[in-house]
């Protein structure tokens, strides 16, 4: 209940801060024809907080990616199962998650669950909501990966006298990994950007650090511009790393 | 003070969904027009224009929408536009949509085989005629399903505007939650309304994909 009030107030504080800013500007213009001067320097003192935010965001993304993919694997296998009892719930889960906003899912976990006795901290709720969300997208990616390996590749493996485990290990796995790697990499970037949403419940990550710096400096525009640019740098960095990994594993790979 | 979550609240949420849909429509139209320019800038054989479009797409797709919303919300007044939340939100979502529409439509245009261009040239058609009469009609068929698919993302992402105080479905849910203290029922109801809108669009996208691709 405390959180609800907090959120409600936070939102109205934001609005009133913006109004105050607009008002000040109007007065300045009227009185002295002054323009707003951008002061990014004031934020520089908080650079260590931003660095900490980058680490927190990457940590959160990595944890939810791992849990989400594990969940996604289970769901993908269930969705491919010949049993209706497993297939139907898996489909419902994937459709329900993919057709509702992450923010509402987050609110259900963080604000809704406590009313039925499940109380969670902001960070835990963030990990749970993001993982459940990622699970649905992960399931779709893994399903596509399994379907991408052609049937005759498996038959060829068996014809060479490989056991079904060896076929999976040496024939299917590598091809499936290569097929889904690009989707996984771009999904990771999307997930990393989506983690900014959990700042809405005050979970610790980069955007939340930004909100904290804003509350100290009152430099809303500068702070959020800087934070947004920081996300861009993380995205570009991640894309470079992922392209490098792809090259090292799938392109440069010696023939065994 | 604290009242029950009752059927009038459900009606209120459904009415608030008008703003969600309205915002998504505005962003679709605004983003669509700009996205068309982006797709063209990306595909026309003019290198500086290509780089500009690529840079724009990377900027929008490489940053969180929440960040873009905040920058516009706080930035527009600084530039001297004292606009309301509605304008800031509509503008921001339109720019966001334009980058994705631009990429989807560029992909569709480029997926039309090169020999179609060559065939047009062999018939003596100009670049403009080949584009409008040969390539465009084929690209539109390819683009329809993913475009509708993106609308699902757009509808879902309008929920972020609640965080800067724009009253749409999610913000309305917050307001009702504050009055009823029944967050589980309220947010589940909101999720159900989102689901009806988004699931309809996803199914439409699937049907369109089957219909427009199956026949080739």
Short mmCIF file of C-alpha atoms in Angstrom, two decimals:
data_model
loop_
_atom_site.label_atom_id
_atom_site.label_comp_id
_atom_site.label_asym_id
_atom_site.label_seq_id
_atom_site.Cartn_x
_atom_site.Cartn_y
_atom_site.Cartn_z
CA UNK A 1 0.00 0.00 0.00
CA UNK A 2 2.92 2.24 0.76
CA UNK A 3 4.23 1.56 -2.72
CA UNK A 4 0.98 2.57 -4.34
CA UNK A 5 1.00 5.89 -2.61
CA UNK A 6 4.67 6.30 -3.46
CA UNK A 7 3.98 5.67 -7.13
CA UNK A 8 0.98 7.94 -7.17
CA UNK A 9 2.96 10.74 -5.61
CA UNK A 10 6.04 10.16 -7.75
CA UNK A 11 3.95 10.65 -10.84
CA UNK A 12 2.38 13.87 -9.68
CA UNK A 13 5.73 15.16 -8.45
CA UNK A 14 7.06 14.65 -11.95
CA UNK A 15 4.22 16.68 -13.44
CA UNK A 16 4.58 19.51 -10.96
CA UNK A 17 8.35 19.62 -11.43
CA UNK A 18 7.83 20.04 -15.13
CA UNK A 19 5.30 22.79 -14.55
CA UNK A 20 7.71 24.55 -12.23
CA UNK A 21 10.42 24.32 -14.84
CA UNK A 22 8.14 25.74 -17.53
CA UNK A 23 7.07 28.53 -15.20
CA UNK A 24 10.62 29.49 -14.29
CA UNK A 25 11.54 29.56 -17.94
CA UNK A 26 8.62 31.80 -18.82
CA UNK A 27 9.54 34.21 -16.06
CA UNK A 28 13.18 34.26 -17.07
CA UNK A 29 12.27 35.01 -20.66
CA UNK A 30 9.87 37.77 -19.69
CA UNK A 31 12.20 39.46 -17.23
CA UNK A 32 15.59 39.25 -18.82
CA UNK A 33 15.11 37.45 -22.13
CA UNK A 34 17.31 34.74 -20.71
CA UNK A 35 17.52 31.31 -22.19
CA UNK A 36 17.83 28.10 -20.26
CA UNK A 37 21.44 27.05 -20.01
CA UNK A 38 22.11 23.35 -20.14
CA UNK A 39 24.23 22.23 -17.28
CA UNK A 40 25.54 18.75 -17.79
CA UNK A 41 28.43 19.55 -15.44
CA UNK A 42 26.15 19.41 -12.42
CA UNK A 43 25.50 15.76 -13.19
CA UNK A 44 29.13 14.84 -13.66
CA UNK A 45 29.56 14.53 -9.90
CA UNK A 46 27.21 11.58 -10.04
CA UNK A 47 29.14 9.70 -12.71
CA UNK A 48 29.91 6.85 -10.30
CA UNK A 49 26.18 6.39 -9.73
CA UNK A 50 25.68 6.10 -13.48
CA UNK A 51 28.50 3.54 -13.73
CA UNK A 52 26.87 1.60 -10.90
CA UNK A 53 23.58 1.81 -12.82
CA UNK A 54 25.20 0.34 -15.93
CA UNK A 55 26.49 -2.62 -13.91
CA UNK A 56 23.09 -3.10 -12.21
CA UNK A 57 21.26 -2.98 -15.55
CA UNK A 58 23.61 -5.52 -17.12
CA UNK A 59 23.32 -7.78 -14.06
CA UNK A 60 19.53 -7.59 -14.11
CA UNK A 61 19.46 -8.29 -17.86
CA UNK A 62 21.78 -11.28 -17.55
CA UNK A 63 19.90 -12.84 -14.63
CA UNK A 64 16.49 -12.45 -16.27
CA UNK A 65 17.87 -13.66 -19.62
CA UNK A 66 19.12 -16.89 -18.02
CA UNK A 67 15.95 -17.55 -16.00
CA UNK A 68 13.78 -16.49 -18.94
CA UNK A 69 15.55 -18.82 -21.36
CA UNK A 70 15.33 -21.76 -18.95
CA UNK A 71 11.62 -21.05 -18.62
CA UNK A 72 11.38 -20.58 -22.38
CA UNK A 73 12.99 -23.98 -23.01
CA UNK A 74 10.45 -25.73 -20.77
CA UNK A 75 7.58 -23.86 -22.42
CA UNK A 76 8.88 -24.54 -25.94
CA UNK A 77 9.13 -28.27 -25.19
CA UNK A 78 5.63 -28.23 -23.67
CA UNK A 79 4.27 -26.35 -26.70
CA UNK A 80 5.72 -29.04 -29.00
CA UNK A 81 4.43 -31.87 -26.85
CA UNK A 82 1.92 -34.31 -28.37
CA UNK A 83 -0.14 -34.04 -25.17
CA UNK A 84 -2.92 -31.46 -25.22
CA UNK A 85 -2.68 -31.02 -21.46
CA UNK A 86 0.82 -29.60 -21.87
CA UNK A 87 0.39 -27.83 -25.19
CA UNK A 88 -2.65 -25.72 -24.29
CA UNK A 89 -1.29 -24.09 -21.09
CA UNK A 90 1.98 -23.36 -22.88
CA UNK A 91 0.15 -21.60 -25.72
CA UNK A 92 -2.03 -19.64 -23.26
CA UNK A 93 1.05 -18.50 -21.33
CA UNK A 94 2.88 -17.34 -24.46
CA UNK A 95 -0.16 -15.49 -25.86
CA UNK A 96 -1.11 -13.91 -22.53
CA UNK A 97 2.39 -12.53 -21.98
CA UNK A 98 3.02 -11.39 -25.54
CA UNK A 99 -0.29 -9.53 -25.76
CA UNK A 100 -0.12 -7.52 -22.52
CA UNK A 101 2.30 -4.71 -21.58
CA UNK A 102 5.32 -5.52 -19.42
CA UNK A 103 4.45 -2.55 -17.19
CA UNK A 104 1.05 -4.06 -16.31
CA UNK A 105 2.66 -7.48 -15.72
CA UNK A 106 5.12 -5.77 -13.40
CA UNK A 107 2.30 -4.02 -11.51
CA UNK A 108 0.43 -7.31 -11.12
CA UNK A 109 3.52 -8.94 -9.59
CA UNK A 110 4.57 -6.02 -7.41
CA UNK A 111 1.24 -4.47 -6.35
CA UNK A 112 -1.20 -7.33 -7.05
CA UNK A 113 0.48 -10.34 -5.47
CA UNK A 114 0.81 -8.79 -1.98
CA UNK A 115 -3.01 -8.73 -1.74
CA UNK A 116 -3.01 -12.54 -1.88
CA UNK A 117 -0.18 -12.72 0.64
CA UNK A 118 2.88 -12.84 -1.62
CA UNK A 119 5.03 -9.87 -0.65
CA UNK A 120 8.05 -9.17 -2.80
CA UNK A 121 10.78 -6.57 -2.73
CA UNK A 122 11.10 -4.27 -5.75
CA UNK A 123 14.21 -6.03 -7.08
CA UNK A 124 12.71 -9.52 -6.68
CA UNK A 125 9.45 -8.44 -8.30
CA UNK A 126 11.43 -6.92 -11.18
CA UNK A 127 13.39 -10.14 -11.76
CA UNK A 128 10.21 -12.25 -11.59
CA UNK A 129 8.18 -10.04 -13.95
CA UNK A 130 11.03 -9.67 -16.45
CA UNK A 131 11.79 -13.42 -16.38
CA UNK A 132 8.15 -14.39 -16.92
CA UNK A 133 8.03 -11.89 -19.78
CA UNK A 134 11.30 -13.13 -21.28
CA UNK A 135 10.12 -16.75 -20.95
CA UNK A 136 7.37 -16.20 -23.52
CA UNK A 137 9.69 -14.58 -26.06
CA UNK A 138 12.43 -17.14 -25.33
CA UNK A 139 9.98 -19.98 -25.98
CA UNK A 140 9.18 -18.56 -29.42
CA UNK A 141 12.88 -18.18 -30.28
CA UNK A 142 13.75 -21.71 -29.12
CA UNK A 143 10.77 -23.18 -30.97
CA UNK A 144 11.95 -21.47 -34.17
CA UNK A 145 15.47 -22.84 -33.54
CA UNK A 146 14.25 -26.42 -33.14
CA UNK A 147 12.13 -26.12 -36.28
CA UNK A 148 15.05 -24.65 -38.24
CA UNK A 149 17.08 -27.87 -38.15
CA UNK A 150 15.94 -29.96 -41.07
CA UNK A 151 14.76 -33.48 -40.54
CA UNK A 152 17.23 -34.99 -43.04
CA UNK A 153 20.16 -33.56 -41.03
CA UNK A 154 19.11 -35.74 -38.10
CA UNK A 155 18.58 -38.73 -40.41
CA UNK A 156 22.02 -38.19 -41.95
CA UNK A 157 23.55 -38.19 -38.48
CA UNK A 158 21.82 -41.44 -37.58
CA UNK A 159 22.82 -42.98 -40.93
CA UNK A 160 26.47 -42.28 -40.07
CA UNK A 161 26.01 -44.46 -37.01
CA UNK A 162 25.83 -41.66 -34.41
CA UNK A 163 23.68 -42.29 -31.36
CA UNK A 164 20.72 -39.97 -30.88
CA UNK A 165 22.69 -38.07 -28.20
CA UNK A 166 25.68 -37.72 -30.53
CA UNK A 167 23.38 -36.56 -33.32
CA UNK A 168 21.92 -33.93 -31.02
CA UNK A 169 25.33 -32.89 -29.70
CA UNK A 170 27.27 -32.75 -32.99
CA UNK A 171 24.61 -32.16 -35.66
CA UNK A 172 21.51 -30.49 -34.23
CA UNK A 173 22.87 -28.32 -31.42
CA UNK A 174 25.38 -26.35 -33.45
CA UNK A 175 22.99 -25.65 -36.31
CA UNK A 176 20.16 -24.72 -33.96
CA UNK A 177 22.49 -22.43 -31.99
CA UNK A 178 23.64 -20.74 -35.17
CA UNK A 179 20.04 -20.26 -36.29
CA UNK A 180 18.81 -18.71 -33.05
CA UNK A 181 21.95 -16.77 -32.07
CA UNK A 182 20.97 -13.56 -33.92
CA UNK A 183 17.47 -13.59 -32.39
CA UNK A 184 18.89 -14.26 -28.94
CA UNK A 185 21.39 -11.43 -29.29
CA UNK A 186 18.77 -8.91 -30.39
CA UNK A 187 16.38 -10.18 -27.72
CA UNK A 188 19.05 -9.54 -25.10
CA UNK A 189 19.38 -5.93 -26.26
CA UNK A 190 15.58 -5.53 -26.23
CA UNK A 191 15.48 -7.02 -22.72
CA UNK A 192 18.26 -4.69 -21.55
CA UNK A 193 16.29 -1.69 -22.85
CA UNK A 194 13.09 -3.06 -21.29
CA UNK A 195 14.70 -3.28 -17.84
CA UNK A 196 14.36 0.52 -17.71
CA UNK A 197 10.63 -0.07 -17.14
CA UNK A 198 11.21 -1.62 -13.69
CA UNK A 199 12.32 1.83 -12.47
CA UNK A 200 8.54 2.37 -12.19
CA UNK A 201 8.55 0.29 -8.99
CA UNK A 202 11.91 1.61 -7.82
CA UNK A 203 13.97 -1.50 -8.60
CA UNK A 204 17.66 -0.74 -8.80
CA UNK A 205 18.96 -0.26 -12.32
CA UNK A 206 20.27 2.56 -14.53
CA UNK A 207 17.02 4.46 -15.07
CA UNK A 208 16.30 4.44 -11.37
CA UNK A 209 19.76 5.87 -10.73
CA UNK A 210 18.78 8.60 -13.19
CA UNK A 211 15.63 9.36 -11.20
CA UNK A 212 17.74 9.60 -8.05
CA UNK A 213 20.21 12.01 -9.66
CA UNK A 214 17.27 14.05 -10.94
CA UNK A 215 15.87 14.31 -7.42
CA UNK A 216 19.21 15.71 -6.27
CA UNK A 217 19.98 18.11 -9.12
CA UNK A 218 16.54 19.08 -10.50
CA UNK A 219 18.14 18.91 -13.93
CA UNK A 220 15.48 16.63 -15.40
CA UNK A 221 16.24 17.15 -19.06
CA UNK A 222 20.01 16.80 -18.76
CA UNK A 223 19.77 13.75 -16.52
CA UNK A 224 17.36 11.84 -18.74
CA UNK A 225 19.24 12.79 -21.90
CA UNK A 226 22.46 11.51 -20.37
CA UNK A 227 20.79 8.31 -19.17
CA UNK A 228 19.22 7.72 -22.57
CA UNK A 229 22.57 8.23 -24.31
CA UNK A 230 24.14 5.81 -21.81
CA UNK A 231 21.62 3.16 -22.87
CA UNK A 232 22.58 3.83 -26.49
CA UNK A 233 26.25 3.24 -25.65
CA UNK A 234 25.38 -0.02 -23.84
CA UNK A 235 23.34 -1.14 -26.88
CA UNK A 236 26.19 -0.37 -29.30
CA UNK A 237 28.68 -2.07 -26.98
CA UNK A 238 26.54 -5.19 -26.65
CA UNK A 239 25.97 -5.38 -30.41
CA UNK A 240 29.73 -5.20 -31.02
CA UNK A 241 30.43 -7.93 -28.46
CA UNK A 242 27.67 -10.17 -29.87
CA UNK A 243 28.94 -9.72 -33.43
CA UNK A 244 32.43 -10.63 -32.22
CA UNK A 245 31.18 -13.77 -30.48
CA UNK A 246 29.22 -14.78 -33.58
CA UNK A 247 32.32 -14.39 -35.73
CA UNK A 248 34.52 -16.30 -33.27
CA UNK A 249 32.13 -19.24 -32.90
CA UNK A 250 30.25 -19.57 -36.16
CA UNK A 251 32.40 -17.95 -38.85
CA UNK A 252 36.01 -18.62 -37.91
CA UNK A 253 35.20 -22.13 -36.69
CA UNK A 254 37.68 -24.76 -37.88
CA UNK A 255 36.21 -27.85 -39.50
CA UNK A 256 36.25 -30.71 -37.03
CA UNK B 1 -12.79 6.64 1.59
CA UNK B 2 -11.76 3.22 0.36
CA UNK B 3 -14.44 1.74 -1.81
CA UNK B 4 -14.96 -1.56 -3.57
CA UNK B 5 -13.77 -2.29 -7.09
CA UNK B 6 -17.12 -2.53 -8.90
CA UNK B 7 -18.50 -2.65 -12.41
CA UNK B 8 -18.51 1.16 -12.94
CA UNK B 9 -14.73 0.96 -12.45
CA UNK B 10 -14.50 -1.65 -15.18
CA UNK B 11 -16.46 0.69 -17.45
CA UNK B 12 -14.11 3.53 -16.49
CA UNK B 13 -11.12 1.37 -17.47
CA UNK B 14 -12.74 0.47 -20.77
CA UNK B 15 -13.34 4.15 -21.47
CA UNK B 16 -9.71 4.89 -20.57
CA UNK B 17 -8.72 2.35 -23.21
CA UNK B 18 -10.00 4.88 -25.77
CA UNK B 19 -6.92 6.97 -24.99
CA UNK B 20 -4.68 3.95 -25.40
CA UNK B 21 -6.21 3.23 -28.79
CA UNK B 22 -6.27 6.91 -29.75
CA UNK B 23 -2.61 7.34 -28.87
CA UNK B 24 -1.68 4.20 -30.81
CA UNK B 25 -3.64 5.53 -33.82
CA UNK B 26 -1.94 8.93 -33.69
CA UNK B 27 1.47 7.26 -33.44
CA UNK B 28 0.57 4.95 -36.32
CA UNK B 29 -0.39 7.84 -38.60
CA UNK B 30 2.46 10.14 -37.52
CA UNK B 31 5.00 7.31 -37.38
CA UNK B 32 3.71 5.92 -40.64
CA UNK B 33 4.24 9.16 -42.56
CA UNK B 34 7.69 9.70 -41.10
CA UNK B 35 8.51 5.99 -41.44
CA UNK B 36 7.79 6.22 -45.15
CA UNK B 37 10.40 8.97 -45.43
CA UNK B 38 12.86 6.90 -43.36
CA UNK B 39 12.34 3.84 -45.56
CA UNK B 40 12.90 5.96 -48.68
CA UNK B 41 15.97 7.66 -47.18
CA UNK B 42 17.31 4.21 -46.41
CA UNK B 43 16.73 2.76 -49.88
CA UNK B 44 17.36 5.64 -52.33
CA UNK B 45 20.86 5.44 -53.86
CA UNK B 46 22.11 8.55 -52.01
CA UNK B 47 24.79 7.55 -49.43
CA UNK B 48 24.58 10.56 -47.03
CA UNK B 49 20.81 10.09 -46.83
CA UNK B 50 21.31 6.36 -46.10
CA UNK B 51 23.74 7.11 -43.26
CA UNK B 52 21.37 9.67 -41.75
CA UNK B 53 18.50 7.17 -41.81
CA UNK B 54 20.68 4.40 -40.33
CA UNK B 55 21.83 6.73 -37.57
CA UNK B 56 18.26 7.74 -36.78
CA UNK B 57 17.06 4.13 -36.65
CA UNK B 58 19.97 3.11 -34.40
CA UNK B 59 19.30 6.04 -32.10
CA UNK B 60 15.62 5.18 -31.67
CA UNK B 61 16.01 1.40 -31.55
CA UNK B 62 19.09 1.58 -29.33
CA UNK B 63 17.52 3.61 -26.52
CA UNK B 64 14.61 2.73 -24.23
CA UNK B 65 11.27 4.29 -25.16
CA UNK B 66 10.94 5.38 -21.53
CA UNK B 67 14.09 7.49 -21.94
CA UNK B 68 12.77 9.02 -25.16
CA UNK B 69 9.49 9.89 -23.46
CA UNK B 70 11.26 11.62 -20.57
CA UNK B 71 13.60 13.54 -22.88
CA UNK B 72 10.63 14.86 -24.88
CA UNK B 73 8.51 15.51 -21.82
CA UNK B 74 11.21 17.64 -20.19
CA UNK B 75 12.97 18.79 -23.36
CA UNK B 76 10.14 20.35 -25.36
CA UNK B 77 9.44 23.11 -22.78
CA UNK B 78 13.16 23.97 -22.82
CA UNK B 79 13.02 24.48 -26.56
CA UNK B 80 10.23 26.98 -25.97
CA UNK B 81 7.26 24.75 -26.76
CA UNK B 82 5.01 24.77 -23.73
CA UNK B 83 3.09 21.69 -24.79
CA UNK B 84 0.94 19.40 -22.71
CA UNK B 85 1.70 15.79 -21.89
CA UNK B 86 -0.54 14.69 -24.79
CA UNK B 87 1.61 16.44 -27.42
CA UNK B 88 4.90 15.31 -25.92
CA UNK B 89 3.68 11.73 -25.70
CA UNK B 90 2.17 11.68 -29.21
CA UNK B 91 5.32 13.15 -30.74
CA UNK B 92 7.61 10.79 -28.89
CA UNK B 93 5.61 7.67 -29.79
CA UNK B 94 5.37 8.80 -33.42
CA UNK B 95 9.15 9.09 -33.67
CA UNK B 96 9.51 5.72 -31.98
CA UNK B 97 7.07 4.11 -34.41
CA UNK B 98 8.67 5.78 -37.43
CA UNK B 99 12.02 4.04 -36.84
CA UNK B 100 10.35 0.62 -36.69
CA UNK B 101 8.01 1.26 -39.63
CA UNK B 102 11.00 2.56 -41.58
CA UNK B 103 12.94 -0.67 -40.95
CA UNK B 104 9.96 -2.94 -41.67
CA UNK B 105 9.18 -1.19 -44.94
CA UNK B 106 12.81 -1.00 -46.03
CA UNK B 107 13.05 -4.75 -45.45
CA UNK B 108 9.89 -5.29 -47.51
CA UNK B 109 11.15 -3.09 -50.35
CA UNK B 110 14.53 -4.82 -50.40
CA UNK B 111 13.04 -8.27 -50.27
CA UNK B 112 11.53 -7.73 -53.71
CA UNK B 113 14.01 -9.60 -55.95
CA UNK B 114 16.47 -7.49 -57.93
CA UNK B 115 15.37 -9.10 -61.16
CA UNK B 116 12.01 -7.37 -60.77
CA UNK B 117 13.82 -4.03 -61.04
CA UNK B 118 15.79 -5.36 -64.00
CA UNK B 119 12.64 -6.62 -65.71
CA UNK B 120 11.13 -3.15 -65.33
CA UNK B 121 14.28 -1.60 -66.78
CA UNK B 122 14.19 -4.05 -69.68
CA UNK B 123 10.67 -2.86 -70.44
CA UNK B 124 12.04 0.68 -70.64
CA UNK B 125 10.43 1.96 -67.44
CA UNK B 126 11.94 4.87 -65.52
CA UNK B 127 13.19 4.45 -61.92
CA UNK B 128 10.05 6.10 -60.59
CA UNK B 129 7.74 3.92 -62.67
CA UNK B 130 9.59 0.74 -61.75
CA UNK B 131 9.30 1.74 -58.10
CA UNK B 132 5.60 2.63 -58.08
CA UNK B 133 4.26 0.04 -60.53
CA UNK B 134 6.55 -2.98 -60.08
CA UNK B 135 8.27 -2.99 -56.70
CA UNK B 136 5.85 -1.12 -54.43
CA UNK B 137 2.77 -3.33 -55.00
CA UNK B 138 4.84 -6.44 -54.19
CA UNK B 139 6.49 -4.82 -51.17
CA UNK B 140 3.13 -3.77 -49.72
CA UNK B 141 1.94 -7.39 -49.71
CA UNK B 142 5.08 -8.42 -47.83
CA UNK B 143 4.90 -5.50 -45.38
CA UNK B 144 1.27 -5.70 -44.27
CA UNK B 145 1.57 -8.56 -41.75
CA UNK B 146 4.72 -7.32 -39.92
CA UNK B 147 3.26 -3.79 -39.86
CA UNK B 148 0.12 -5.01 -38.08
CA UNK B 149 2.41 -7.11 -35.85
CA UNK B 150 4.28 -3.97 -34.80
CA UNK B 151 0.99 -2.30 -33.87
CA UNK B 152 0.79 -4.84 -31.03
CA UNK B 153 4.12 -3.52 -29.70
CA UNK B 154 2.89 0.04 -30.14
CA UNK B 155 -0.34 -0.54 -28.18
CA UNK B 156 1.60 -2.24 -25.39
CA UNK B 157 4.16 0.56 -25.30
CA UNK B 158 1.54 3.29 -24.91
CA UNK B 159 1.36 1.99 -21.31
CA UNK B 160 4.72 3.66 -20.60
CA UNK B 161 3.12 7.08 -21.04
CA UNK B 162 1.39 6.41 -17.70
CA UNK B 163 4.77 6.98 -16.05
CA UNK B 164 4.82 10.63 -17.10
CA UNK B 165 1.21 11.07 -16.02
CA UNK B 166 -0.67 10.71 -19.29
CA UNK B 167 -4.05 9.20 -18.44
CA UNK B 168 -4.63 6.11 -20.55
CA UNK B 169 -5.48 2.57 -19.53
CA UNK B 170 -2.50 1.93 -17.25
CA UNK B 171 -2.65 5.35 -15.57
CA UNK B 172 -6.40 4.96 -15.09
CA UNK B 173 -5.67 1.62 -13.40
CA UNK B 174 -3.24 3.35 -11.04
CA UNK B 175 -5.87 5.96 -10.19
CA UNK B 176 -8.55 3.33 -9.50
CA UNK B 177 -6.05 1.28 -7.49
CA UNK B 178 -5.37 4.31 -5.31
CA UNK B 179 -9.11 4.63 -4.62
CA UNK B 180 -10.04 0.97 -4.16
CA UNK B 181 -6.79 -0.66 -2.97
CA UNK B 182 -7.62 -3.68 -5.08
CA UNK B 183 -4.51 -3.73 -7.28
CA UNK B 184 -4.80 -7.38 -8.32
CA UNK B 185 -8.35 -7.06 -9.70
CA UNK B 186 -7.69 -3.66 -11.28
CA UNK B 187 -4.44 -4.60 -13.06
CA UNK B 188 -5.81 -7.98 -14.16
CA UNK B 189 -8.80 -6.16 -15.66
CA UNK B 190 -6.45 -3.74 -17.41
CA UNK B 191 -4.37 -6.68 -18.67
CA UNK B 192 -7.53 -8.32 -20.01
CA UNK B 193 -8.47 -5.15 -21.93
CA UNK B 194 -4.95 -4.90 -23.38
CA UNK B 195 -5.15 -8.59 -24.27
CA UNK B 196 -8.39 -8.13 -26.22
CA UNK B 197 -6.88 -5.28 -28.26
CA UNK B 198 -3.49 -6.89 -28.83
CA UNK B 199 -4.67 -10.45 -29.42
CA UNK B 200 -7.08 -9.20 -32.08
CA UNK B 201 -4.19 -7.44 -33.81
CA UNK B 202 -1.84 -10.46 -33.51
CA UNK B 203 -4.46 -12.79 -34.97
CA UNK B 204 -5.14 -10.28 -37.76
CA UNK B 205 -1.41 -10.18 -38.48
CA UNK B 206 -1.30 -14.00 -38.64
CA UNK B 207 -4.31 -14.22 -40.96
CA UNK B 208 -2.86 -11.53 -43.24
CA UNK B 209 0.49 -13.30 -43.34
CA UNK B 210 -1.13 -16.58 -44.36
CA UNK B 211 -3.40 -14.95 -46.93
CA UNK B 212 -0.85 -12.66 -48.54
CA UNK B 213 2.07 -15.09 -48.45
CA UNK B 214 0.37 -18.41 -49.07
CA UNK B 215 -0.62 -17.45 -52.59
CA UNK B 216 2.81 -15.94 -53.23
#
